[in-house]
Amino acid sequence: MLWWWSTLFFLSIHGSQAQQTYVDNRQLDCNINYTTAYGYTCNGPSSCRSYLTFRSQPPRYNTPSSIAALLNSNPNDITTLNNFSSNSATIPADTVVVVPISNCSCSGEWYQHNASYELQGTNETYFSVANNTYEGLSTCQAMISQSTYDFRNLSVGNNITVPLRCACPTANQTAAGIRYLLTYLITWGNTYEYMSTLFAGVDVQSILDANSLSPEHIIFPFTPILIPLRTEPTRINNSATPAPPPAPPVIPVTPTTGGGSGSSSKWTIVGVGIGVGLLLIVSVSGVLVWFFRKRKNQRRRQSVLPAKYTPAIPPESNSWSISSEGVRIAVGSLTVYKYDELLKATGDFSDENRVKGSVYRGIFNGDSAAVKVMRGDVSEEINVLKQINHSNIIRLSGFCLHQGNTYLVYEFADNGSVSDWLHSTAKNTKYDSVLEWKQRVQIAHDIADALNYLHNFITPPYIHKNLTCSNVLLDAHMRAKITNFGLARSVEEKENGELQLTRHVVGTFGYMPPEYIENGLITPKMDVFALGVLISELLSGKEAATRSPLGGDEKDVVGLEEMQLSEMVREVVRGGDNVREKLGGFMDGRLRGEYPVELAYSMAEIASKCVAVDLNDRPSVAEVFVALSKILSSSLDWDPSDELEHSRSLSHGR
Ligand SMILES: *[C@@H]1O[C@H](CO)[C@@H](O)[C@H](O)[C@H]1NC(C)=O
Ligand SMILES: *[C@@H]1O[C@H](CO)[C@@H](O)[C@H](O)[C@H]1NC(C)=O
Ligand SMILES: *[C@@H]1O[C@H](CO)[C@@H](O)[C@H](O)[C@H]1NC(C)=O
Ligand SMILES: *[C@@H]1O[C@H](CO)[C@@H](O)[C@H](O)[C@H]1NC(C)=O
Ligand SMILES: *[C@@H]1O[C@H](CO)[C@@H](O)[C@H](O)[C@H]1NC(C)=O
Ligand SMILES: *[C@@H]1O[C@H](CO)[C@@H](O)[C@H](O)[C@H]1NC(C)=O
Ligand SMILES: *[C@@H]1O[C@H](CO)[C@@H](O)[C@H](O)[C@H]1NC(C)=O
Ligand SMILES: *[C@@H]1O[C@H](CO)[C@@H](O)[C@H](O)[C@H]1NC(C)=O
Ligand SMILES: *[C@@H]1O[C@H](CO)[C@@H](O)[C@H](O)[C@H]1NC(C)=O
Ligand SMILES: *[C@@H]1O[C@H](CO)[C@@H](O)[C@H](O)[C@H]1NC(C)=O
């Protein structure tokens, strides 16, 4: 009884008094309406004074006047507060400027401070404005929800409202002496402790409380976090800010895998976490620019700009110039479509032609093609695909650049994705019918074939990095084709025994191996892990991780692992007496037992090896491919009626 009361009490406090929720990396996926991406909840006074931070961004936004104009603030206030010499003083790059906002107010359910921004380049998108120009003070979701302009149709001169994230203290905070909330922009290397030293007198716990965070919760660069202040802020000296790493760090091969005894490596402080994976679903968002790609341009940039400065806007650094470079290289082998042609082919991107997300079906000269609308930088995908010629990898036939979007034109896969077949809940579609055993083996084999090609037959080799059942499409003959190379990266030649790392973990939950989630380690074994999960899905019909990214309490990450398919398949082949029963329980019920048990077991064994916790225990894709080839040829000889006879005789024998 007491327990009930305290639970209820806790819930009611939590419900009405909760502080703000940290955005995690939800601002990355413009296609998904995460409410926390819209803004901080209006849960206190309807308006208040608040503060934003902004990092000086030459050449455009590096004076008090230009920053004030961008953020709709007052230049005199900025100059005074930050002790600049005048409103036109040049502020060194990356200096954290505190920007006072006299009126942060409730607009519907969210606090915001309105700025307006006139689009200046054809390459700008809601994402680039929110992330690059405004440095994360707004989100694409918030902008899209308040804008009259369609994301496909932005043009230079459009005047868009930019809702900047600010917040007012709740009654609870006010009672605790907090007078202002400052929106601080996290960058590489920041920790809770660092932020606490940056704002004298603000302890780590109060930062955690203000953002409903726990000390273990991972924070991400280019996201805002609230700093609760008891007094007005003064200028910030961030010159001791850990510099952004010049390149993804390279570490020697040491037993960093498997998580070990929870050594919280310093690389995990910012940007590495499960959270992202949950959010960056498969999809088509295509807005991501990866850290490593910037590195490719590092050398070129360094000759133009001071080495330490990583600008967001100037031509050398932005994603688009890289992308247009990619496009220039690509033109040779690809068709460049006119936007009008795409409009005609897709019926003006009509809803009837929408396949899924931002993928449309188009008819070009009588042939079907898939047209994918992407924002931001897509050079990686173009560059990977243009050099690939493999029947199990989706073929890119051309593209079109129009008003900041890239439209990629692919071969059309008539039969949707493996996910549609295995997990679709829609009724009365062709996906109602069930994949047979032979089809499933063929699909697994095709995927391994494609990965084997990527890892071993092209130079440089590529790691797909985002293999999921939604990224495997099926053609008219139910042959698999891998798609969505937005995350793919080349395996760069490194000196012996060195590995690539990223601090920017993106991917799909359930498919990411532990060494990637925990340490950002990128190796071809990452794809092997995902392949193991896919094979398990084909066997069991179960999802890689059974949890919807939108539903439920998103913070409850702990209970999640139990539901991962990789765990389940390891359990099936772990041995013991009742292997046959365990396998039977694991297999997809829709197969109605029509599968060769021995082969199914071999396949489960392969899958479980692929998802080994230690990457050194995983086979190479080439080995998996050979094993699957054998299973495939045995499966082609297998006749479902044999199995029925077999099991009948077994049950008679009992
Ligand atoms: C509100 O303040 C009280 C007292 O400081 C604290 O115990 C409680 O946890 C706070 N509630 C929330 C949701 O932060
Ligand atoms: C997001 O929400 C708006 C309004 O609620 C809706 O019109 C829009 O279709 C939603 N977008 C997505 C991708 O769900
Ligand atoms: C403000 O800057 C001036 C010189 O530019 C310096 O003399 C003064 O000490 C600074 N004040 C503070 C509070 O930092
Ligand atoms: C702040 O904005 C709100 C909503 O627009 C308005 O009602 C209020 O008067 C404003 N307060 C100040 C001090 O400008
Ligand atoms: C900010 O803009 C939104 C819509 O763009 C509007 O509803 C709201 O009233 C504006 N707030 C202020 C304080 O002007
Ligand atoms: C695109 O913008 C133009 C003018 O800016 C407008 O006439 C047209 O209707 C818009 N199209 C869509 C699909 O929003
Ligand atoms: C953009 O819109 C805002 C608010 O609607 C307005 O104050 C501003 O003057 C406009 N800017 C331009 C360049 O039209
Ligand atoms: C800022 O901090 C750095 C290192 O902590 C120090 O060397 C520098 O003098 C400080 N600058 C100012 C203007 O206080
Ligand atoms: C967001 O902007 C930062 C610079 O402010 C840039 O370094 C980063 O790559 C951008 N993120 C994406 C996903 O484009
Ligand atoms: C768009 O392109 C222009 C000119 O190439 C460049 O100056 C600008 O920085 C780019 N903006 C973005 C957001 O990529």
Coordinates of C-alpha atoms and ligand atoms in Angstrom, one line a residue, residues 150 153 155 158, ligand 6:
D150 CA 7.4 22.7 -48.3
N153 CA 10.4 23.7 -52.5
S155 CA 14.0 28.9 -52.8
N158 CA 12.2 32.6 -48.6
Ligands
LIG6 C1 6.7 25.8 -54.9 O1 6.9 27.2 -54.8 C2 6.2 28.0 -55.9 C3 6.6 29.4 -55.7 O2 7.5 29.6 -54.6 C4 4.7 27.8 -55.8 O3 4.1 28.5 -56.9 C5 4.4 26.3 -55.9 O4 3.1 26.0 -55.8 C6 5.2 25.5 -54.9 N1 5.0 24.1 -55.0 C7 4.7 23.2 -54.0 C8 4.6 21.8 -54.4 O5 4.6 23.6 -52.9

